[in-house]
Amino acid sequence: EPGREKAWLSAEIELAQAAGELEKELELRGKLCAMDPDNFAAQEEMIRRAVAATSAAAPTTAQGLVNMLEQLLKRDPSRFSARSLLDALKGQDEDFWSPWDVSNEDLLTMKVDTSDFPNASTICLLDQEITRLYPDGSSEKMIHQAFRIVDQRGVEQMGQFPEAGRTMEICTLWPDGTRIEPIRTSGGGFQMPGLKPGAVVVHKYVTRSGGDTFQFNYGPWFFQDPSLQKPYALTRWVLIAPKTTPFEILERNLDFQVKVEETGELVTRVWEARKQPRIEPEPNMPGRDEILPQVELLQKRTFEDMLPFYRDRTYTPSFVTPAIQQATDEVIKGVKGDRARAEKLYRFVKDTIKGGGWGRTAGAVLASRRGSHGLLFRALLKAADIPFDEAIAGLAPGLDDTDWLHPRPGQL
C-alpha cells in the first residue's frame, strides 16, 4: 500500500540519518520524492540535505542542486526557504531592497521643517515598502519606517512596537548618533527606551506571504497615514514584479507619476511622494479610501468568474438537516402554493434570525438564531422542494464606493 510504503521509507530515512549514512539517506529521499512528486516539502528537504554533503570541490553537483531548486520554485514560487537556499548556492544576496535602502545617518540628518506639519507630535520621516512579487502572487516585502518625535505626546505614541515579520532592525537614535536598543516584552513586542523630543525610532522588518488562490489582490498602499495621525516626510512603494504577472494597477487620488524600469523579465515600479500632511479628522468626513492617495494591485475578474466562488461558499453549507426539515414542515403546514410557502419561509427567517455573524451551515444559523439570512432561506426552500434561482445583488453604482469595474469577492 502506498501509505505504508511511504511510512516505511520515512522510517528508513530517519535511521539512515541517525547513522550518518548520508548517501543512503539521499537515495531513500529520492525514492520518497518520486512516489509523491507534489510533496514540495520533501523535495526541499532532500535538496537541503544534499547541499550539506556538497563541497566547493564538487561544482557539478552544486549546479545540479541549483537546477533542482529552480525547478522546485517554478512549481511552488512561495517556498521562500528554498529561495533563500538558492540565493546562497548562487552566492547572491537576498536583500532585493538594497538599491532603495536609507541609512540611519541619512535619517538623522534628514531636514524636516516642523512648521510644514502643524499639530504633529510625531513625523514619519520614512514610510517605505519594497515588494518582490513572484509569478504565483506570493511576495516578500521589506518595510522600513522611521519616526521623529516632536513633543512629549510623541514620546507616549512611540513607546511600544509590535513584532512584525522578521525583524531586521529596531532602535532609538538620538540626534548625536547614540543608539539605544529596545527591550523585548513578554507579549512578543518591543518597548522603546530613551525616547525624547528629537529622537528617531527606526523599525525595519521583512514579511512573506503566499499567493491568493482565487484572485490576486495586493494593497492598497496609502501615501498618507490611513490612521490620520502622522504626516509623512517621505513615503515610497517599490514594486518588483515579473512582466507576465496578471494584475491591474488601480491608482486613486494621486498627484504624482509612477517611475517604471524594465530589467530582463522584471519590471520595477516606484511610487514616491514627499511632504504628505496629516489629514485632520472632521465630523462626517468621507472614508479614507475615498480621499487618500493610494495604489492597489488587483487581478482582473468578471462577475461570471465570481459565480463559482459564491456558489461554493453558499451551496454546500445549505444542506438540509433534520432540524431544517422539521422547521420547514412546521412553518409551511397547511400553506398552499410555492409562492405562498416561499413567502412564509422568508418571513420566518426575518423574524427568527436577529443577530449578525456567519454560521458555517444553515443548521448552525437556525440553532444560534444568528448569521446569514440567505444561507438559511436557501436551505428552507430546498427542504420545502420549492424551485428557485440564484441572484447576486449589490448597491447600484453611485450609492457607495464599490468599484464595479473590478469585481472581487465579498462586494456583493
CSV table of C-alpha atoms in Angstrom, one decimal:
chain,number,residue,atom,x,y,z
A,1,GLU,CA,0.0,0.0,0.0
A,2,PRO,CA,1.4,3.5,-0.9
A,3,GLY,CA,0.7,4.9,2.5
A,4,ARG,CA,2.6,2.1,4.3
A,5,GLU,CA,5.4,2.2,1.8
A,6,LYS,CA,5.8,6.0,2.4
A,7,ALA,CA,5.8,5.4,6.2
A,8,TRP,CA,8.4,2.7,5.8
A,9,LEU,CA,10.6,4.9,3.7
A,10,SER,CA,10.3,7.7,6.2
A,11,ALA,CA,11.4,5.4,8.9
A,12,GLU,CA,14.4,4.2,6.9
A,13,ILE,CA,15.3,7.8,6.2
A,14,GLU,CA,15.3,8.6,9.9
A,15,LEU,CA,17.5,5.5,10.6
A,16,ALA,CA,20.0,6.4,7.9
A,17,GLN,CA,20.2,10.0,9.1
A,18,ALA,CA,20.8,8.9,12.7
A,19,ALA,CA,23.5,6.5,11.5
A,20,GLY,CA,25.2,9.3,9.5
A,21,GLU,CA,24.7,7.3,6.2
A,22,LEU,CA,24.1,10.4,4.1
A,23,GLU,CA,24.4,8.6,0.7
A,24,LYS,CA,21.8,6.0,1.6
A,25,GLU,CA,19.6,8.8,3.2
A,26,LEU,CA,19.6,10.8,-0.1
A,27,GLU,CA,18.8,7.7,-2.1
A,28,LEU,CA,15.8,7.0,0.1
A,29,ARG,CA,14.7,10.6,0.0
A,30,GLY,CA,14.8,10.4,-3.8
A,31,LYS,CA,12.5,7.4,-3.8
A,32,LEU,CA,10.1,9.2,-1.5
A,33,CYS,CA,10.0,12.2,-3.7
A,34,ALA,CA,9.4,10.0,-6.8
A,35,MET,CA,6.4,8.4,-5.0
A,36,ASP,CA,4.9,11.8,-4.3
A,37,PRO,CA,6.1,14.4,-6.8
A,38,ASP,CA,3.8,17.1,-5.4
A,39,ASN,CA,5.3,16.9,-1.9
A,40,PHE,CA,7.4,20.1,-2.2
A,41,ALA,CA,8.5,20.0,1.4
A,42,ALA,CA,10.1,16.6,0.9
A,43,GLN,CA,11.8,17.7,-2.2
A,44,GLU,CA,13.2,20.8,-0.5
A,45,GLU,CA,14.4,18.8,2.5
A,46,MET,CA,16.2,16.3,0.1
A,47,ILE,CA,18.0,19.2,-1.6
A,48,ARG,CA,18.9,20.8,1.7
A,49,ARG,CA,20.4,17.5,2.9
A,50,ALA,CA,22.3,17.2,-0.4
A,51,VAL,CA,23.7,20.7,0.0
A,52,ALA,CA,25.1,19.7,3.3
A,53,ALA,CA,27.0,16.9,1.5
A,54,THR,CA,28.2,19.2,-1.3
A,55,SER,CA,31.6,20.8,-1.1
A,56,ALA,CA,33.3,23.5,-3.2
A,57,ALA,CA,35.3,20.7,-4.8
A,58,ALA,CA,32.1,19.4,-6.5
A,59,PRO,CA,30.8,22.3,-8.7
A,60,THR,CA,28.9,19.9,-11.0
A,61,THR,CA,26.9,18.6,-8.0
A,62,ALA,CA,26.3,22.1,-6.8
A,63,GLN,CA,25.0,23.2,-10.2
A,64,GLY,CA,22.7,20.2,-10.2
A,65,LEU,CA,21.2,21.3,-6.9
A,66,VAL,CA,20.7,24.8,-8.3
A,67,ASN,CA,18.8,23.3,-11.2
A,68,MET,CA,16.6,21.2,-8.8
A,69,LEU,CA,15.8,24.3,-6.7
A,70,GLU,CA,14.9,26.3,-9.7
A,71,GLN,CA,12.6,23.6,-10.9
A,72,LEU,CA,11.0,23.4,-7.5
A,73,LEU,CA,10.5,27.1,-7.3
A,74,LYS,CA,8.8,27.1,-10.8
A,75,ARG,CA,6.2,24.7,-9.4
A,76,ASP,CA,5.9,26.5,-6.0
A,77,PRO,CA,7.3,30.0,-6.0
A,78,SER,CA,6.1,30.6,-2.4
A,79,ARG,CA,8.7,28.4,-0.9
A,80,PHE,CA,10.8,31.2,0.5
A,81,SER,CA,13.2,29.0,2.4
A,82,ALA,CA,14.1,27.2,-0.8
A,83,ARG,CA,14.6,30.6,-2.5
A,84,SER,CA,17.0,31.7,0.3
A,85,LEU,CA,18.9,28.4,-0.2
A,86,LEU,CA,19.1,29.0,-3.9
A,87,ASP,CA,20.4,32.6,-3.4
A,88,ALA,CA,23.1,31.1,-1.0
A,89,LEU,CA,24.2,28.5,-3.6
A,90,LYS,CA,24.4,31.2,-6.3
A,91,GLY,CA,26.4,33.4,-4.0
A,92,GLN,CA,23.7,36.1,-4.3
A,93,ASP,CA,22.3,38.4,-1.6
A,94,GLU,CA,18.6,38.1,-0.9
A,95,ASP,CA,18.3,41.8,0.0
A,96,PHE,CA,16.4,42.8,-3.1
A,97,TRP,CA,15.7,46.1,-1.3
A,98,SER,CA,19.3,47.3,-1.1
A,99,PRO,CA,19.1,49.9,-4.0
A,100,TRP,CA,16.5,51.8,-2.1
A,101,ASP,CA,17.8,51.4,1.4
A,102,VAL,CA,18.0,54.5,3.6
A,103,SER,CA,20.8,54.6,6.2
A,104,ASN,CA,20.3,55.7,9.8
A,105,GLU,CA,22.8,58.5,9.2
A,106,ASP,CA,20.6,59.8,6.4
A,107,LEU,CA,17.5,59.6,8.6
A,108,LEU,CA,19.2,61.5,11.4
A,109,THR,CA,20.3,64.3,9.1
A,110,MET,CA,17.0,64.5,7.1
A,111,LYS,CA,15.9,68.1,7.1
A,112,VAL,CA,12.3,68.5,8.0
A,113,ASP,CA,10.6,71.8,8.8
A,114,THR,CA,8.1,71.1,11.6
A,115,SER,CA,6.2,74.2,10.6
A,116,ASP,CA,5.2,72.2,7.5
A,117,PHE,CA,3.3,69.8,9.8
A,118,PRO,CA,1.5,71.8,12.5
A,119,ASN,CA,-0.1,69.9,15.4
A,120,ALA,CA,2.1,66.8,14.7
A,121,SER,CA,3.6,65.1,17.8
A,122,THR,CA,5.4,62.6,15.6
A,123,ILE,CA,6.7,62.9,12.0
A,124,CYS,CA,7.1,59.8,9.9
A,125,LEU,CA,10.5,60.6,8.2
A,126,LEU,CA,10.3,57.4,6.1
A,127,ASP,CA,7.5,55.1,5.2
A,128,GLN,CA,8.9,52.7,2.7
A,129,GLU,CA,8.0,49.2,1.4
A,130,ILE,CA,10.0,47.3,-1.2
A,131,THR,CA,7.8,44.4,-2.6
A,132,ARG,CA,9.2,41.5,-4.6
A,133,LEU,CA,6.3,39.7,-6.3
A,134,TYR,CA,6.5,36.2,-7.7
A,135,PRO,CA,4.5,34.6,-10.6
A,136,ASP,CA,2.0,32.8,-8.4
A,137,GLY,CA,1.2,36.0,-6.4
A,138,SER,CA,3.3,35.2,-3.4
A,139,SER,CA,5.5,38.0,-2.2
A,140,GLU,CA,8.3,39.2,0.0
A,141,LYS,CA,8.4,42.7,1.3
A,142,MET,CA,10.8,44.8,3.3
A,143,ILE,CA,9.1,47.6,5.3
A,144,HIS,CA,11.3,50.4,6.7
A,145,GLN,CA,9.8,53.1,8.9
A,146,ALA,CA,11.4,55.9,10.8
A,147,PHE,CA,9.6,58.4,13.1
A,148,ARG,CA,11.0,61.6,14.6
A,149,ILE,CA,9.5,62.6,17.9
A,150,VAL,CA,8.4,66.2,18.2
A,151,ASP,CA,7.0,66.5,21.7
A,152,GLN,CA,6.1,64.6,24.8
A,153,ARG,CA,2.9,63.3,23.3
A,154,GLY,CA,5.1,61.8,20.6
A,155,VAL,CA,7.1,60.0,23.3
A,156,GLU,CA,4.0,58.4,24.5
A,157,GLN,CA,2.9,57.4,21.0
A,158,MET,CA,6.3,55.7,20.2
A,159,GLY,CA,6.7,53.8,23.5
A,160,GLN,CA,5.6,50.3,22.2
A,161,PHE,CA,6.0,48.5,18.9
A,162,PRO,CA,4.5,45.1,18.0
A,163,GLU,CA,6.8,42.4,16.5
A,164,ALA,CA,6.1,42.1,12.7
A,165,GLY,CA,7.7,39.5,10.4
A,166,ARG,CA,11.4,39.0,10.6
A,167,THR,CA,12.9,42.0,12.5
A,168,MET,CA,16.0,43.4,10.8
A,169,GLU,CA,16.4,46.5,12.9
A,170,ILE,CA,14.5,48.3,15.6
A,171,CYS,CA,16.2,51.0,17.8
A,172,THR,CA,16.0,54.5,19.1
A,173,LEU,CA,18.5,57.1,17.7
A,174,TRP,CA,19.4,60.3,19.5
A,175,PRO,CA,20.4,63.3,17.4
A,176,ASP,CA,24.1,62.9,18.4
A,177,GLY,CA,24.1,59.3,16.9
A,178,THR,CA,23.7,57.4,20.2
A,179,ARG,CA,21.9,54.2,19.5
A,180,ILE,CA,19.6,52.6,22.2
A,181,GLU,CA,18.4,49.0,21.7
A,182,PRO,CA,14.8,48.1,22.5
A,183,ILE,CA,13.5,45.8,25.3
A,184,ARG,CA,11.5,42.7,24.4
A,185,THR,CA,8.2,42.5,26.2
A,186,SER,CA,6.5,39.3,27.4
A,187,GLY,CA,3.8,39.7,24.7
A,188,GLY,CA,6.4,39.5,21.9
A,189,GLY,CA,6.7,43.2,21.1
A,190,PHE,CA,9.2,45.9,21.9
A,191,GLN,CA,9.4,48.6,24.4
A,192,MET,CA,11.4,51.6,23.2
A,193,PRO,CA,13.7,53.2,25.9
A,194,GLY,CA,15.5,56.5,25.6
A,195,LEU,CA,12.6,58.4,23.9
A,196,LYS,CA,12.7,62.2,23.9
A,197,PRO,CA,11.8,65.0,21.5
A,198,GLY,CA,14.3,65.0,18.6
A,199,ALA,CA,14.9,61.2,18.9
A,200,VAL,CA,14.2,59.0,15.9
A,201,VAL,CA,12.7,55.5,16.2
A,202,VAL,CA,13.7,53.1,13.4
A,203,HIS,CA,11.7,49.9,12.6
A,204,LYS,CA,12.8,47.6,9.7
A,205,TYR,CA,11.4,44.1,9.0
A,206,VAL,CA,10.7,41.6,6.3
A,207,THR,CA,7.4,39.7,5.8
A,208,ARG,CA,6.4,36.9,3.3
A,209,SER,CA,3.0,35.8,2.1
A,210,GLY,CA,1.6,33.1,-0.2
A,211,GLY,CA,-0.4,33.7,-3.3
A,212,ASP,CA,-4.1,34.1,-3.5
A,213,THR,CA,-5.9,31.0,-4.9
A,214,PHE,CA,-8.9,32.9,-6.5
A,215,GLN,CA,-8.0,36.5,-7.1
A,216,PHE,CA,-4.7,38.2,-6.6
A,217,ASN,CA,-5.1,41.3,-4.5
A,218,TYR,CA,-2.4,43.4,-3.0
A,219,GLY,CA,-2.8,46.7,-1.2
A,220,PRO,CA,-3.9,49.3,-1.1
A,221,TRP,CA,-0.7,51.1,-0.3
A,222,PHE,CA,-1.5,54.5,1.2
A,223,PHE,CA,0.7,57.6,0.6
A,224,GLN,CA,-0.8,59.4,3.6
A,225,ASP,CA,-1.3,57.9,7.1
A,226,PRO,CA,-4.5,55.8,7.0
A,227,SER,CA,-4.8,56.2,10.7
A,228,LEU,CA,-4.9,60.0,10.2
A,229,GLN,CA,-2.3,60.5,13.0
A,230,LYS,CA,1.2,61.3,11.4
A,231,PRO,CA,2.4,63.3,8.5
A,232,TYR,CA,4.9,61.7,6.1
A,233,ALA,CA,8.1,63.4,5.1
A,234,LEU,CA,8.9,60.6,2.5
A,235,THR,CA,6.7,57.7,1.5
A,236,ARG,CA,7.7,55.3,-1.2
A,237,TRP,CA,6.4,52.0,-2.5
A,238,VAL,CA,8.7,50.0,-4.8
A,239,LEU,CA,7.1,47.0,-6.7
A,240,ILE,CA,9.4,44.5,-8.4
A,241,ALA,CA,7.3,42.0,-10.5
A,242,PRO,CA,7.6,39.7,-13.5
A,243,LYS,CA,6.3,41.2,-16.7
A,244,THR,CA,3.8,38.5,-17.1
A,245,THR,CA,2.1,38.9,-13.7
A,246,PRO,CA,-1.7,39.2,-14.4
A,247,PHE,CA,-2.7,42.3,-12.4
A,248,GLU,CA,-4.2,45.7,-13.0
A,249,ILE,CA,-2.8,48.8,-11.2
A,250,LEU,CA,-5.5,50.9,-9.6
A,251,GLU,CA,-4.3,54.4,-8.7
A,252,ARG,CA,-6.6,56.7,-6.8
A,253,ASN,CA,-6.2,60.3,-5.8
A,254,LEU,CA,-2.5,60.5,-6.9
A,255,ASP,CA,-0.9,63.8,-7.9
A,256,PHE,CA,2.4,62.2,-8.9
A,257,GLN,CA,3.6,59.7,-11.5
A,258,VAL,CA,5.0,56.2,-11.2
A,259,LYS,CA,8.5,55.6,-12.4
A,260,VAL,CA,8.9,52.4,-14.4
A,261,GLU,CA,12.1,50.5,-15.3
A,262,GLU,CA,12.4,47.1,-17.1
A,263,THR,CA,15.3,44.8,-16.5
A,264,GLY,CA,15.2,41.4,-18.2
A,265,GLU,CA,12.0,39.6,-17.2
A,266,LEU,CA,11.3,42.0,-14.3
A,267,VAL,CA,9.5,45.4,-14.1
A,268,THR,CA,10.3,47.8,-11.3
A,269,ARG,CA,7.7,50.5,-10.4
A,270,VAL,CA,8.4,53.2,-7.9
A,271,TRP,CA,5.7,55.5,-6.4
A,272,GLU,CA,7.1,58.3,-4.3
A,273,ALA,CA,5.7,61.3,-2.5
A,274,ARG,CA,7.1,63.9,-0.1
A,275,LYS,CA,5.7,66.3,2.5
A,276,GLN,CA,2.4,64.4,2.8
A,277,PRO,CA,0.4,66.2,5.6
A,278,ARG,CA,-1.7,64.5,8.2
A,279,ILE,CA,-5.4,64.6,7.3
A,280,GLU,CA,-7.2,66.5,10.1
A,281,PRO,CA,-10.3,64.4,11.1
A,282,GLU,CA,-13.6,66.2,10.7
A,283,PRO,CA,-17.2,65.2,11.6
A,284,ASN,CA,-18.9,63.3,8.8
A,285,MET,CA,-15.8,63.3,6.6
A,286,PRO,CA,-15.5,60.7,3.7
A,287,GLY,CA,-13.8,57.4,4.4
A,288,ARG,CA,-10.0,57.1,3.9
A,289,ASP,CA,-10.4,55.0,0.7
A,290,GLU,CA,-12.3,57.9,-0.9
A,291,ILE,CA,-9.8,60.7,-0.1
A,292,LEU,CA,-6.3,59.3,0.5
A,293,PRO,CA,-3.8,58.7,-2.4
A,294,GLN,CA,-3.3,55.0,-2.8
A,295,VAL,CA,-2.3,52.2,-5.2
A,296,GLU,CA,-3.7,48.7,-5.3
A,297,LEU,CA,-2.9,45.6,-7.4
A,298,LEU,CA,-5.9,43.5,-8.5
A,299,GLN,CA,-6.2,40.5,-10.8
A,300,LYS,CA,-8.9,41.2,-13.3
A,301,ARG,CA,-12.0,39.1,-12.8
A,302,THR,CA,-15.5,39.2,-14.3
A,303,PHE,CA,-18.8,38.8,-12.5
A,304,GLU,CA,-19.1,35.4,-14.3
A,305,ASP,CA,-15.8,34.4,-12.6
A,306,MET,CA,-17.4,35.3,-9.2
A,307,LEU,CA,-20.3,32.9,-9.6
A,308,PRO,CA,-18.4,29.7,-8.7
A,309,PHE,CA,-16.9,31.5,-5.6
A,310,TYR,CA,-20.3,32.4,-4.3
A,311,ARG,CA,-21.8,29.0,-5.3
A,312,ASP,CA,-19.1,27.1,-3.4
A,313,ARG,CA,-19.5,29.4,-0.4
A,314,THR,CA,-23.2,29.1,-0.1
A,315,TYR,CA,-24.5,25.9,-1.7
A,316,THR,CA,-22.6,23.3,0.3
A,317,PRO,CA,-23.4,24.9,3.7
A,318,SER,CA,-27.1,25.0,2.8
A,319,PHE,CA,-27.7,21.2,3.1
A,320,VAL,CA,-30.9,20.1,4.7
A,321,THR,CA,-30.6,18.7,8.2
A,322,PRO,CA,-33.4,17.0,10.3
A,323,ALA,CA,-33.7,20.3,12.2
A,324,ILE,CA,-34.1,22.3,9.0
A,325,GLN,CA,-36.6,19.9,7.7
A,326,GLN,CA,-38.6,20.0,10.9
A,327,ALA,CA,-38.7,23.8,11.0
A,328,THR,CA,-39.7,23.9,7.3
A,329,ASP,CA,-42.6,21.5,7.8
A,330,GLU,CA,-43.9,23.4,10.8
A,331,VAL,CA,-43.8,26.8,9.0
A,332,ILE,CA,-45.5,25.8,5.8
A,333,LYS,CA,-48.0,23.4,7.3
A,334,GLY,CA,-51.4,24.0,5.6
A,335,VAL,CA,-50.0,26.6,3.2
A,336,LYS,CA,-50.7,26.0,-0.5
A,337,GLY,CA,-48.7,27.1,-3.5
A,338,ASP,CA,-44.9,27.6,-3.9
A,339,ARG,CA,-45.0,31.4,-3.8
A,340,ALA,CA,-47.2,31.4,-0.6
A,341,ARG,CA,-44.9,28.9,1.1
A,342,ALA,CA,-41.7,30.8,0.0
A,343,GLU,CA,-43.2,34.0,1.5
A,344,LYS,CA,-44.0,32.2,4.7
A,345,LEU,CA,-40.4,30.8,4.9
A,346,TYR,CA,-39.0,34.2,4.1
A,347,ARG,CA,-40.9,35.9,6.9
A,348,PHE,CA,-39.8,33.1,9.3
A,349,VAL,CA,-36.2,33.8,8.5
A,350,LYS,CA,-36.6,37.6,9.0
A,351,ASP,CA,-38.5,37.1,12.3
A,352,THR,CA,-36.2,34.4,13.7
A,353,ILE,CA,-32.6,35.5,12.8
A,354,LYS,CA,-32.0,38.7,14.6
A,355,GLY,CA,-28.2,38.6,15.2
A,356,GLY,CA,-25.3,39.1,12.8
A,357,GLY,CA,-22.4,36.8,12.4
A,358,TRP,CA,-21.6,34.0,10.0
A,359,GLY,CA,-22.7,30.5,10.8
A,360,ARG,CA,-20.8,27.9,8.8
A,361,THR,CA,-24.0,26.0,7.9
A,362,ALA,CA,-27.7,26.7,7.6
A,363,GLY,CA,-28.3,24.4,10.6
A,364,ALA,CA,-25.8,26.5,12.7
A,365,VAL,CA,-27.7,29.7,11.7
A,366,LEU,CA,-31.0,28.2,12.7
A,367,ALA,CA,-29.7,26.8,16.0
A,368,SER,CA,-27.9,30.0,17.1
A,369,ARG,CA,-30.5,32.4,15.7
A,370,ARG,CA,-27.6,34.4,14.2
A,371,GLY,CA,-25.9,34.6,10.8
A,372,SER,CA,-26.7,34.7,7.2
A,373,HIS,CA,-30.4,35.0,6.3
A,374,GLY,CA,-29.7,33.9,2.7
A,375,LEU,CA,-27.9,30.7,3.9
A,376,LEU,CA,-30.9,29.6,6.0
A,377,PHE,CA,-33.5,30.7,3.5
A,378,ARG,CA,-31.8,28.6,0.7
A,379,ALA,CA,-31.9,25.5,2.9
A,380,LEU,CA,-35.6,26.0,3.8
A,381,LEU,CA,-36.5,26.3,0.2
A,382,LYS,CA,-34.7,23.1,-0.5
A,383,ALA,CA,-36.4,21.3,2.3
A,384,ALA,CA,-39.8,22.5,1.0
A,385,ASP,CA,-38.9,21.4,-2.5
A,386,ILE,CA,-39.6,24.9,-3.9
A,387,PRO,CA,-37.7,25.6,-7.1
A,388,PHE,CA,-35.6,28.8,-7.1
A,389,ASP,CA,-32.8,30.6,-9.0
A,390,GLU,CA,-29.8,32.3,-7.5
A,391,ALA,CA,-29.2,36.0,-8.0
A,392,ILE,CA,-26.3,38.2,-6.7
A,393,ALA,CA,-27.1,41.7,-5.8
A,394,GLY,CA,-25.3,44.8,-4.5
A,395,LEU,CA,-25.9,48.6,-4.2
A,396,ALA,CA,-26.2,50.3,-7.5
A,397,PRO,CA,-23.2,52.3,-8.8
A,398,GLY,CA,-23.1,55.7,-7.3
A,399,LEU,CA,-24.8,54.7,-4.0
A,400,ASP,CA,-21.5,53.7,-2.4
A,401,ASP,CA,-17.8,53.5,-3.3
A,402,THR,CA,-17.9,49.9,-4.7
A,403,ASP,CA,-15.7,49.6,-7.8
A,404,TRP,CA,-18.0,47.8,-10.3
A,405,LEU,CA,-15.3,47.8,-13.0
A,406,HIS,CA,-13.1,45.5,-10.8
A,407,PRO,CA,-15.3,42.8,-9.2
A,408,ARG,CA,-14.0,41.0,-6.1
A,409,PRO,CA,-15.3,38.5,-3.6
A,410,GLY,CA,-17.3,40.0,-0.8
A,411,GLN,CA,-18.5,43.1,-2.5
A,412,LEU,CA,-21.9,41.5,-3.4
